[in-house]
Amino acid sequence: MSAEDIPVPNWKPAKLPDSRTLEGRFVRLEKLDAARHGDGLWAAFQGPGSDPKLWDYLWTGPFDTREKFHIWLRAHAATTDPWTYAVVDQNTGVIHGTLAFMSIVPMHGRIELGRVVFGASMQRTPKSTEAVYLLAKEAIALGYRRLEWSCNVRNVRSHRAALRFGFRFELVFRQYTVIKGRSVDVAWYSITAEEWPILQRAMEAWLSAENFDKAGCQGQRASRIHGRTRMDFRRCRLVWSHVARTSRAHPLICKRARSHVSLSMFV
């Protein structure tokens, strides 16, 4: 029986996201409010020490004035798809970034985790892992059976993040969209509801207080906690070899394909 023939007994459409704050140990996700979060996001995205590559593959930005940024942020906060959250530090209240639910299709139980804009202060930290964990957990709790991740095929950092968070590579849509005057091939990843329980336990084990010392350093790499198998590493090789084959015009991907065959999760 093929996957598309599997019955889904008593299927009910998923619920739409709501304005509840999603609480974690390191961060909380608050529904985006331009007035409340605007100054903090401006500092995180374009203030001193901000990531100079942050806007390279995003659909907008950078902004040459604060006024233009706030106009964009207000419009972004007002939409229901994407449904955007601000990432707020639990200890300090500092606002580090945003991420969103988008391409929301409750009827079929499909939703995308996207519009991920993490400032330099939270990149490759437990905060970024927990932010994605909280939104993935919420998606499954709302009844979605498929969680998607997509990225520009040139965006090496997003490819790596998808694999760290446990998403499975599926395919590349060629000439899928045009962003900032450039044709973009888009790579797609997913997590299904059936896969989530294993990933949830792995993420929770890595994020637990027992896995960090007093200085905040991790005790175990998440790849060990997850118990990644030879097949998982082989899958990483296949991902990058496929991207390289389907992106012959993208020398950055071809150059990186061989060097990212043993990616560990969440690190």
PDB file of N, CA, C and O in Angstrom, residues 111-177:
ATOM      1  N   ILE A 111       1.183  22.442   7.487  1.00  0.00           N
ATOM      2  CA  ILE A 111       1.594  23.777   7.938  1.00  0.00           C
ATOM      3  C   ILE A 111       3.107  23.895   7.782  1.00  0.00           C
ATOM      4  O   ILE A 111       3.829  22.901   7.870  1.00  0.00           O
ATOM      5  N   GLU A 112       3.584  25.081   7.511  1.00  0.00           N
ATOM      6  CA  GLU A 112       5.021  25.299   7.338  1.00  0.00           C
ATOM      7  C   GLU A 112       5.571  26.125   8.485  1.00  0.00           C
ATOM      8  O   GLU A 112       4.925  27.063   8.967  1.00  0.00           O
ATOM      9  N   LEU A 113       6.760  25.779   8.939  1.00  0.00           N
ATOM     10  CA  LEU A 113       7.515  26.580   9.901  1.00  0.00           C
ATOM     11  C   LEU A 113       8.486  27.411   9.081  1.00  0.00           C
ATOM     12  O   LEU A 113       9.406  26.870   8.471  1.00  0.00           O
ATOM     13  N   GLY A 114       8.270  28.721   9.037  1.00  0.00           N
ATOM     14  CA  GLY A 114       9.088  29.552   8.162  1.00  0.00           C
ATOM     15  C   GLY A 114       9.276  30.957   8.682  1.00  0.00           C
ATOM     16  O   GLY A 114       9.035  31.250   9.854  1.00  0.00           O
ATOM     17  N   ARG A 115       9.693  31.838   7.765  1.00  0.00           N
ATOM     18  CA  ARG A 115      10.004  33.228   8.111  1.00  0.00           C
ATOM     19  C   ARG A 115      10.898  33.284   9.349  1.00  0.00           C
ATOM     20  O   ARG A 115      10.683  34.093  10.256  1.00  0.00           O
ATOM     21  N   VAL A 116      11.897  32.389   9.377  1.00  0.00           N
ATOM     22  CA  VAL A 116      12.799  32.299  10.528  1.00  0.00           C
ATOM     23  C   VAL A 116      13.869  33.376  10.398  1.00  0.00           C
ATOM     24  O   VAL A 116      14.698  33.337   9.489  1.00  0.00           O
ATOM     25  N   VAL A 117      13.824  34.346  11.306  1.00  0.00           N
ATOM     26  CA  VAL A 117      14.808  35.432  11.315  1.00  0.00           C
ATOM     27  C   VAL A 117      15.362  35.515  12.737  1.00  0.00           C
ATOM     28  O   VAL A 117      14.759  36.119  13.625  1.00  0.00           O
ATOM     29  N   PHE A 118      16.508  34.884  12.952  1.00  0.00           N
ATOM     30  CA  PHE A 118      17.136  34.849  14.276  1.00  0.00           C
ATOM     31  C   PHE A 118      18.325  35.792  14.293  1.00  0.00           C
ATOM     32  O   PHE A 118      19.245  35.665  13.466  1.00  0.00           O
ATOM     33  N   GLY A 119      18.328  36.719  15.236  1.00  0.00           N
ATOM     34  CA  GLY A 119      19.461  37.615  15.387  1.00  0.00           C
ATOM     35  C   GLY A 119      20.718  36.863  15.791  1.00  0.00           C
ATOM     36  O   GLY A 119      20.671  35.706  16.224  1.00  0.00           O
ATOM     37  N   ALA A 120      21.857  37.531  15.663  1.00  0.00           N
ATOM     38  CA  ALA A 120      23.149  36.892  15.929  1.00  0.00           C
ATOM     39  C   ALA A 120      23.238  36.326  17.333  1.00  0.00           C
ATOM     40  O   ALA A 120      23.875  35.293  17.568  1.00  0.00           O
ATOM     41  N   SER A 121      22.573  36.957  18.293  1.00  0.00           N
ATOM     42  CA  SER A 121      22.690  36.549  19.691  1.00  0.00           C
ATOM     43  C   SER A 121      22.032  35.208  19.992  1.00  0.00           C
ATOM     44  O   SER A 121      22.285  34.624  21.056  1.00  0.00           O
ATOM     45  N   MET A 122      21.197  34.692  19.101  1.00  0.00           N
ATOM     46  CA  MET A 122      20.545  33.406  19.379  1.00  0.00           C
ATOM     47  C   MET A 122      20.899  32.330  18.361  1.00  0.00           C
ATOM     48  O   MET A 122      20.483  31.186  18.514  1.00  0.00           O
ATOM     49  N   GLN A 123      21.658  32.672  17.334  1.00  0.00           N
ATOM     50  CA  GLN A 123      22.001  31.674  16.328  1.00  0.00           C
ATOM     51  C   GLN A 123      22.896  30.589  16.921  1.00  0.00           C
ATOM     52  O   GLN A 123      23.835  30.878  17.657  1.00  0.00           O
ATOM     53  N   ARG A 124      22.580  29.320  16.593  1.00  0.00           N
ATOM     54  CA  ARG A 124      23.354  28.161  17.038  1.00  0.00           C
ATOM     55  C   ARG A 124      23.502  28.141  18.560  1.00  0.00           C
ATOM     56  O   ARG A 124      24.577  27.901  19.100  1.00  0.00           O
ATOM     57  N   THR A 125      22.411  28.419  19.245  1.00  0.00           N
ATOM     58  CA  THR A 125      22.353  28.361  20.712  1.00  0.00           C
ATOM     59  C   THR A 125      21.140  27.529  21.105  1.00  0.00           C
ATOM     60  O   THR A 125      20.267  27.250  20.264  1.00  0.00           O
ATOM     61  N   PRO A 126      21.033  27.146  22.377  1.00  0.00           N
ATOM     62  CA  PRO A 126      19.818  26.451  22.818  1.00  0.00           C
ATOM     63  C   PRO A 126      18.543  27.258  22.551  1.00  0.00           C
ATOM     64  O   PRO A 126      17.474  26.681  22.386  1.00  0.00           O
ATOM     65  N   LYS A 127      18.662  28.568  22.499  1.00  0.00           N
ATOM     66  CA  LYS A 127      17.485  29.396  22.249  1.00  0.00           C
ATOM     67  C   LYS A 127      16.882  29.113  20.881  1.00  0.00           C
ATOM     68  O   LYS A 127      15.656  29.038  20.738  1.00  0.00           O
ATOM     69  N   SER A 128      17.719  28.976  19.860  1.00  0.00           N
ATOM     70  CA  SER A 128      17.196  28.707  18.519  1.00  0.00           C
ATOM     71  C   SER A 128      16.573  27.322  18.443  1.00  0.00           C
ATOM     72  O   SER A 128      15.503  27.143  17.840  1.00  0.00           O
ATOM     73  N   THR A 129      17.216  26.340  19.068  1.00  0.00           N
ATOM     74  CA  THR A 129      16.660  24.987  19.077  1.00  0.00           C
ATOM     75  C   THR A 129      15.313  24.970  19.788  1.00  0.00           C
ATOM     76  O   THR A 129      14.345  24.368  19.315  1.00  0.00           O
ATOM     77  N   GLU A 130      15.238  25.643  20.934  1.00  0.00           N
ATOM     78  CA  GLU A 130      13.996  25.628  21.697  1.00  0.00           C
ATOM     79  C   GLU A 130      12.888  26.369  20.965  1.00  0.00           C
ATOM     80  O   GLU A 130      11.709  25.962  21.023  1.00  0.00           O
ATOM     81  N   ALA A 131      13.206  27.461  20.272  1.00  0.00           N
ATOM     82  CA  ALA A 131      12.184  28.193  19.529  1.00  0.00           C
ATOM     83  C   ALA A 131      11.544  27.300  18.470  1.00  0.00           C
ATOM     84  O   ALA A 131      10.309  27.265  18.324  1.00  0.00           O
ATOM     85  N   VAL A 132      12.367  26.567  17.730  1.00  0.00           N
ATOM     86  CA  VAL A 132      11.839  25.661  16.709  1.00  0.00           C
ATOM     87  C   VAL A 132      11.069  24.514  17.366  1.00  0.00           C
ATOM     88  O   VAL A 132       9.996  24.116  16.900  1.00  0.00           O
ATOM     89  N   TYR A 133      11.611  23.988  18.470  1.00  0.00           N
ATOM     90  CA  TYR A 133      10.923  22.917  19.206  1.00  0.00           C
ATOM     91  C   TYR A 133       9.530  23.359  19.654  1.00  0.00           C
ATOM     92  O   TYR A 133       8.547  22.625  19.487  1.00  0.00           O
ATOM     93  N   LEU A 134       9.424  24.552  20.225  1.00  0.00           N
ATOM     94  CA  LEU A 134       8.139  25.030  20.729  1.00  0.00           C
ATOM     95  C   LEU A 134       7.115  25.162  19.607  1.00  0.00           C
ATOM     96  O   LEU A 134       5.937  24.803  19.774  1.00  0.00           O
ATOM     97  N   LEU A 135       7.548  25.648  18.447  1.00  0.00           N
ATOM     98  CA  LEU A 135       6.599  25.817  17.354  1.00  0.00           C
ATOM     99  C   LEU A 135       6.230  24.475  16.722  1.00  0.00           C
ATOM    100  O   LEU A 135       5.071  24.258  16.359  1.00  0.00           O
ATOM    101  N   ALA A 136       7.207  23.577  16.613  1.00  0.00           N
ATOM    102  CA  ALA A 136       6.904  22.245  16.085  1.00  0.00           C
ATOM    103  C   ALA A 136       5.932  21.510  17.005  1.00  0.00           C
ATOM    104  O   ALA A 136       4.962  20.883  16.552  1.00  0.00           O
ATOM    105  N   LYS A 137       6.182  21.601  18.302  1.00  0.00           N
ATOM    106  CA  LYS A 137       5.300  20.959  19.283  1.00  0.00           C
ATOM    107  C   LYS A 137       3.889  21.516  19.189  1.00  0.00           C
ATOM    108  O   LYS A 137       2.890  20.776  19.250  1.00  0.00           O
ATOM    109  N   GLU A 138       3.775  22.830  19.018  1.00  0.00           N
ATOM    110  CA  GLU A 138       2.468  23.469  18.908  1.00  0.00           C
ATOM    111  C   GLU A 138       1.749  23.010  17.640  1.00  0.00           C
ATOM    112  O   GLU A 138       0.534  22.772  17.668  1.00  0.00           O
ATOM    113  N   ALA A 139       2.475  22.877  16.550  1.00  0.00           N
ATOM    114  CA  ALA A 139       1.855  22.434  15.299  1.00  0.00           C
ATOM    115  C   ALA A 139       1.217  21.058  15.450  1.00  0.00           C
ATOM    116  O   ALA A 139       0.070  20.839  15.036  1.00  0.00           O
ATOM    117  N   ILE A 140       1.934  20.131  16.078  1.00  0.00           N
ATOM    118  CA  ILE A 140       1.396  18.784  16.276  1.00  0.00           C
ATOM    119  C   ILE A 140       0.210  18.825  17.242  1.00  0.00           C
ATOM    120  O   ILE A 140      -0.806  18.151  17.042  1.00  0.00           O
ATOM    121  N   ALA A 141       0.320  19.650  18.299  1.00  0.00           N
ATOM    122  CA  ALA A 141      -0.766  19.760  19.273  1.00  0.00           C
ATOM    123  C   ALA A 141      -2.039  20.314  18.637  1.00  0.00           C
ATOM    124  O   ALA A 141      -3.159  19.975  19.056  1.00  0.00           O
ATOM    125  N   LEU A 142      -1.891  21.167  17.620  1.00  0.00           N
ATOM    126  CA  LEU A 142      -3.043  21.743  16.937  1.00  0.00           C
ATOM    127  C   LEU A 142      -3.680  20.760  15.950  1.00  0.00           C
ATOM    128  O   LEU A 142      -4.724  21.068  15.365  1.00  0.00           O
ATOM    129  N   GLY A 143      -3.033  19.618  15.752  1.00  0.00           N
ATOM    130  CA  GLY A 143      -3.606  18.588  14.891  1.00  0.00           C
ATOM    131  C   GLY A 143      -3.018  18.493  13.504  1.00  0.00           C
ATOM    132  O   GLY A 143      -3.542  17.748  12.665  1.00  0.00           O
ATOM    133  N   TYR A 144      -1.927  19.209  13.237  1.00  0.00           N
ATOM    134  CA  TYR A 144      -1.301  19.114  11.917  1.00  0.00           C
ATOM    135  C   TYR A 144      -0.493  17.827  11.816  1.00  0.00           C
ATOM    136  O   TYR A 144       0.148  17.402  12.786  1.00  0.00           O
ATOM    137  N   ARG A 145      -0.536  17.200  10.659  1.00  0.00           N
ATOM    138  CA  ARG A 145       0.160  15.927  10.488  1.00  0.00           C
ATOM    139  C   ARG A 145       1.408  16.057   9.624  1.00  0.00           C
ATOM    140  O   ARG A 145       2.164  15.112   9.483  1.00  0.00           O
ATOM    141  N   ARG A 146       1.610  17.253   9.084  1.00  0.00           N
ATOM    142  CA  ARG A 146       2.805  17.495   8.267  1.00  0.00           C
ATOM    143  C   ARG A 146       3.319  18.901   8.564  1.00  0.00           C
ATOM    144  O   ARG A 146       2.583  19.890   8.433  1.00  0.00           O
ATOM    145  N   LEU A 147       4.590  18.981   8.958  1.00  0.00           N
ATOM    146  CA  LEU A 147       5.256  20.258   9.230  1.00  0.00           C
ATOM    147  C   LEU A 147       6.354  20.438   8.193  1.00  0.00           C
ATOM    148  O   LEU A 147       7.226  19.576   8.047  1.00  0.00           O
ATOM    149  N   GLU A 148       6.305  21.544   7.464  1.00  0.00           N
ATOM    150  CA  GLU A 148       7.228  21.762   6.346  1.00  0.00           C
ATOM    151  C   GLU A 148       8.288  22.805   6.688  1.00  0.00           C
ATOM    152  O   GLU A 148       8.092  23.671   7.537  1.00  0.00           O
ATOM    153  N   TRP A 149       9.402  22.694   5.981  1.00  0.00           N
ATOM    154  CA  TRP A 149      10.490  23.685   6.032  1.00  0.00           C
ATOM    155  C   TRP A 149      10.968  23.848   4.606  1.00  0.00           C
ATOM    156  O   TRP A 149      11.227  22.852   3.914  1.00  0.00           O
ATOM    157  N   SER A 150      11.091  25.074   4.133  1.00  0.00           N
ATOM    158  CA  SER A 150      11.601  25.304   2.785  1.00  0.00           C
ATOM    159  C   SER A 150      12.676  26.373   2.826  1.00  0.00           C
ATOM    160  O   SER A 150      12.690  27.219   3.725  1.00  0.00           O
ATOM    161  N   CYS A 151      13.570  26.317   1.854  1.00  0.00           N
ATOM    162  CA  CYS A 151      14.644  27.315   1.817  1.00  0.00           C
ATOM    163  C   CYS A 151      15.213  27.438   0.411  1.00  0.00           C
ATOM    164  O   CYS A 151      15.138  26.508  -0.404  1.00  0.00           O
ATOM    165  N   ASN A 152      15.778  28.600   0.144  1.00  0.00           N
ATOM    166  CA  ASN A 152      16.536  28.830  -1.072  1.00  0.00           C
ATOM    167  C   ASN A 152      17.625  27.769  -1.183  1.00  0.00           C
ATOM    168  O   ASN A 152      18.332  27.492  -0.211  1.00  0.00           O
ATOM    169  N   VAL A 153      17.745  27.162  -2.336  1.00  0.00           N
ATOM    170  CA  VAL A 153      18.703  26.070  -2.477  1.00  0.00           C
ATOM    171  C   VAL A 153      20.135  26.532  -2.234  1.00  0.00           C
ATOM    172  O   VAL A 153      21.006  25.733  -1.901  1.00  0.00           O
ATOM    173  N   ARG A 154      20.394  27.831  -2.343  1.00  0.00           N
ATOM    174  CA  ARG A 154      21.730  28.362  -2.074  1.00  0.00           C
ATOM    175  C   ARG A 154      21.993  28.579  -0.579  1.00  0.00           C
ATOM    176  O   ARG A 154      23.134  28.799  -0.180  1.00  0.00           O
ATOM    177  N   ASN A 155      20.952  28.512   0.220  1.00  0.00           N
ATOM    178  CA  ASN A 155      21.066  28.912   1.629  1.00  0.00           C
ATOM    179  C   ASN A 155      21.604  27.756   2.473  1.00  0.00           C
ATOM    180  O   ASN A 155      20.844  26.985   3.070  1.00  0.00           O
ATOM    181  N   VAL A 156      22.899  27.657   2.559  1.00  0.00           N
ATOM    182  CA  VAL A 156      23.558  26.558   3.264  1.00  0.00           C
ATOM    183  C   VAL A 156      23.144  26.518   4.733  1.00  0.00           C
ATOM    184  O   VAL A 156      22.892  25.448   5.294  1.00  0.00           O
ATOM    185  N   ARG A 157      23.070  27.673   5.367  1.00  0.00           N
ATOM    186  CA  ARG A 157      22.727  27.706   6.798  1.00  0.00           C
ATOM    187  C   ARG A 157      21.333  27.153   7.048  1.00  0.00           C
ATOM    188  O   ARG A 157      21.100  26.461   8.045  1.00  0.00           O
ATOM    189  N   SER A 158      20.389  27.434   6.154  1.00  0.00           N
ATOM    190  CA  SER A 158      19.035  26.924   6.344  1.00  0.00           C
ATOM    191  C   SER A 158      18.963  25.418   6.100  1.00  0.00           C
ATOM    192  O   SER A 158      18.239  24.707   6.799  1.00  0.00           O
ATOM    193  N   HIS A 159      19.714  24.924   5.119  1.00  0.00           N
ATOM    194  CA  HIS A 159      19.792  23.472   4.906  1.00  0.00           C
ATOM    195  C   HIS A 159      20.300  22.787   6.173  1.00  0.00           C
ATOM    196  O   HIS A 159      19.743  21.784   6.634  1.00  0.00           O
ATOM    197  N   ARG A 160      21.363  23.319   6.716  1.00  0.00           N
ATOM    198  CA  ARG A 160      21.961  22.716   7.906  1.00  0.00           C
ATOM    199  C   ARG A 160      21.002  22.760   9.094  1.00  0.00           C
ATOM    200  O   ARG A 160      20.896  21.802   9.855  1.00  0.00           O
ATOM    201  N   ALA A 161      20.304  23.886   9.245  1.00  0.00           N
ATOM    202  CA  ALA A 161      19.352  24.008  10.346  1.00  0.00           C
ATOM    203  C   ALA A 161      18.229  22.980  10.210  1.00  0.00           C
ATOM    204  O   ALA A 161      17.846  22.334  11.191  1.00  0.00           O
ATOM    205  N   ALA A 162      17.704  22.809   9.007  1.00  0.00           N
ATOM    206  CA  ALA A 162      16.627  21.840   8.792  1.00  0.00           C
ATOM    207  C   ALA A 162      17.058  20.446   9.229  1.00  0.00           C
ATOM    208  O   ALA A 162      16.310  19.726   9.910  1.00  0.00           O
ATOM    209  N   LEU A 163      18.260  20.058   8.871  1.00  0.00           N
ATOM    210  CA  LEU A 163      18.753  18.734   9.255  1.00  0.00           C
ATOM    211  C   LEU A 163      19.004  18.643  10.753  1.00  0.00           C
ATOM    212  O   LEU A 163      18.692  17.628  11.383  1.00  0.00           O
ATOM    213  N   ARG A 164      19.544  19.700  11.358  1.00  0.00           N
ATOM    214  CA  ARG A 164      19.773  19.680  12.801  1.00  0.00           C
ATOM    215  C   ARG A 164      18.478  19.495  13.563  1.00  0.00           C
ATOM    216  O   ARG A 164      18.442  18.825  14.594  1.00  0.00           O
ATOM    217  N   PHE A 165      17.404  20.115  13.062  1.00  0.00           N
ATOM    218  CA  PHE A 165      16.125  20.048  13.757  1.00  0.00           C
ATOM    219  C   PHE A 165      15.343  18.778  13.435  1.00  0.00           C
ATOM    220  O   PHE A 165      14.242  18.586  13.944  1.00  0.00           O
ATOM    221  N   GLY A 166      15.892  17.922  12.583  1.00  0.00           N
ATOM    222  CA  GLY A 166      15.266  16.635  12.328  1.00  0.00           C
ATOM    223  C   GLY A 166      14.346  16.573  11.122  1.00  0.00           C
ATOM    224  O   GLY A 166      13.678  15.562  10.898  1.00  0.00           O
ATOM    225  N   PHE A 167      14.298  17.636  10.327  1.00  0.00           N
ATOM    226  CA  PHE A 167      13.489  17.601   9.116  1.00  0.00           C
ATOM    227  C   PHE A 167      14.128  16.669   8.085  1.00  0.00           C
ATOM    228  O   PHE A 167      15.344  16.560   8.001  1.00  0.00           O
ATOM    229  N   ARG A 168      13.297  16.019   7.294  1.00  0.00           N
ATOM    230  CA  ARG A 168      13.764  15.127   6.234  1.00  0.00           C
ATOM    231  C   ARG A 168      13.669  15.834   4.885  1.00  0.00           C
ATOM    232  O   ARG A 168      12.642  16.402   4.535  1.00  0.00           O
ATOM    233  N   PHE A 169      14.763  15.724   4.125  1.00  0.00           N
ATOM    234  CA  PHE A 169      14.791  16.330   2.796  1.00  0.00           C
ATOM    235  C   PHE A 169      13.857  15.578   1.857  1.00  0.00           C
ATOM    236  O   PHE A 169      13.776  14.354   1.887  1.00  0.00           O
ATOM    237  N   GLU A 170      13.148  16.326   1.012  1.00  0.00           N
ATOM    238  CA  GLU A 170      12.228  15.707   0.069  1.00  0.00           C
ATOM    239  C   GLU A 170      12.612  15.951  -1.380  1.00  0.00           C
ATOM    240  O   GLU A 170      12.844  15.006  -2.128  1.00  0.00           O
ATOM    241  N   LEU A 171      12.663  17.215  -1.805  1.00  0.00           N
ATOM    242  CA  LEU A 171      12.917  17.504  -3.212  1.00  0.00           C
ATOM    243  C   LEU A 171      13.227  18.979  -3.396  1.00  0.00           C
ATOM    244  O   LEU A 171      13.131  19.764  -2.449  1.00  0.00           O
ATOM    245  N   VAL A 172      13.624  19.327  -4.631  1.00  0.00           N
ATOM    246  CA  VAL A 172      13.883  20.720  -4.995  1.00  0.00           C
ATOM    247  C   VAL A 172      12.896  21.135  -6.075  1.00  0.00           C
ATOM    248  O   VAL A 172      12.723  20.438  -7.074  1.00  0.00           O
ATOM    249  N   PHE A 173      12.200  22.259  -5.842  1.00  0.00           N
ATOM    250  CA  PHE A 173      11.341  22.861  -6.856  1.00  0.00           C
ATOM    251  C   PHE A 173      12.181  23.884  -7.616  1.00  0.00           C
ATOM    252  O   PHE A 173      12.593  24.898  -7.049  1.00  0.00           O
ATOM    253  N   ARG A 174      12.442  23.634  -8.891  1.00  0.00           N
ATOM    254  CA  ARG A 174      13.250  24.543  -9.693  1.00  0.00           C
ATOM    255  C   ARG A 174      12.433  25.758 -10.128  1.00  0.00           C
ATOM    256  O   ARG A 174      11.253  25.643 -10.406  1.00  0.00           O
ATOM    257  N   GLN A 175      13.100  26.910 -10.152  1.00  0.00           N
ATOM    258  CA  GLN A 175      12.479  28.172 -10.576  1.00  0.00           C
ATOM    259  C   GLN A 175      11.125  28.367  -9.899  1.00  0.00           C
ATOM    260  O   GLN A 175      10.130  28.709 -10.531  1.00  0.00           O
ATOM    261  N   TYR A 176      11.117  28.184  -8.568  1.00  0.00           N
ATOM    262  CA  TYR A 176       9.864  28.192  -7.817  1.00  0.00           C
ATOM    263  C   TYR A 176       9.344  29.601  -7.570  1.00  0.00           C
ATOM    264  O   TYR A 176       8.148  29.834  -7.538  1.00  0.00           O
ATOM    265  N   THR A 177      10.260  30.545  -7.380  1.00  0.00           N
ATOM    266  CA  THR A 177       9.826  31.910  -7.065  1.00  0.00           C
ATOM    267  C   THR A 177      10.909  32.900  -7.496  1.00  0.00           C
ATOM    268  O   THR A 177      12.004  32.505  -7.902  1.00  0.00           O
TER     269      THR A 177
END
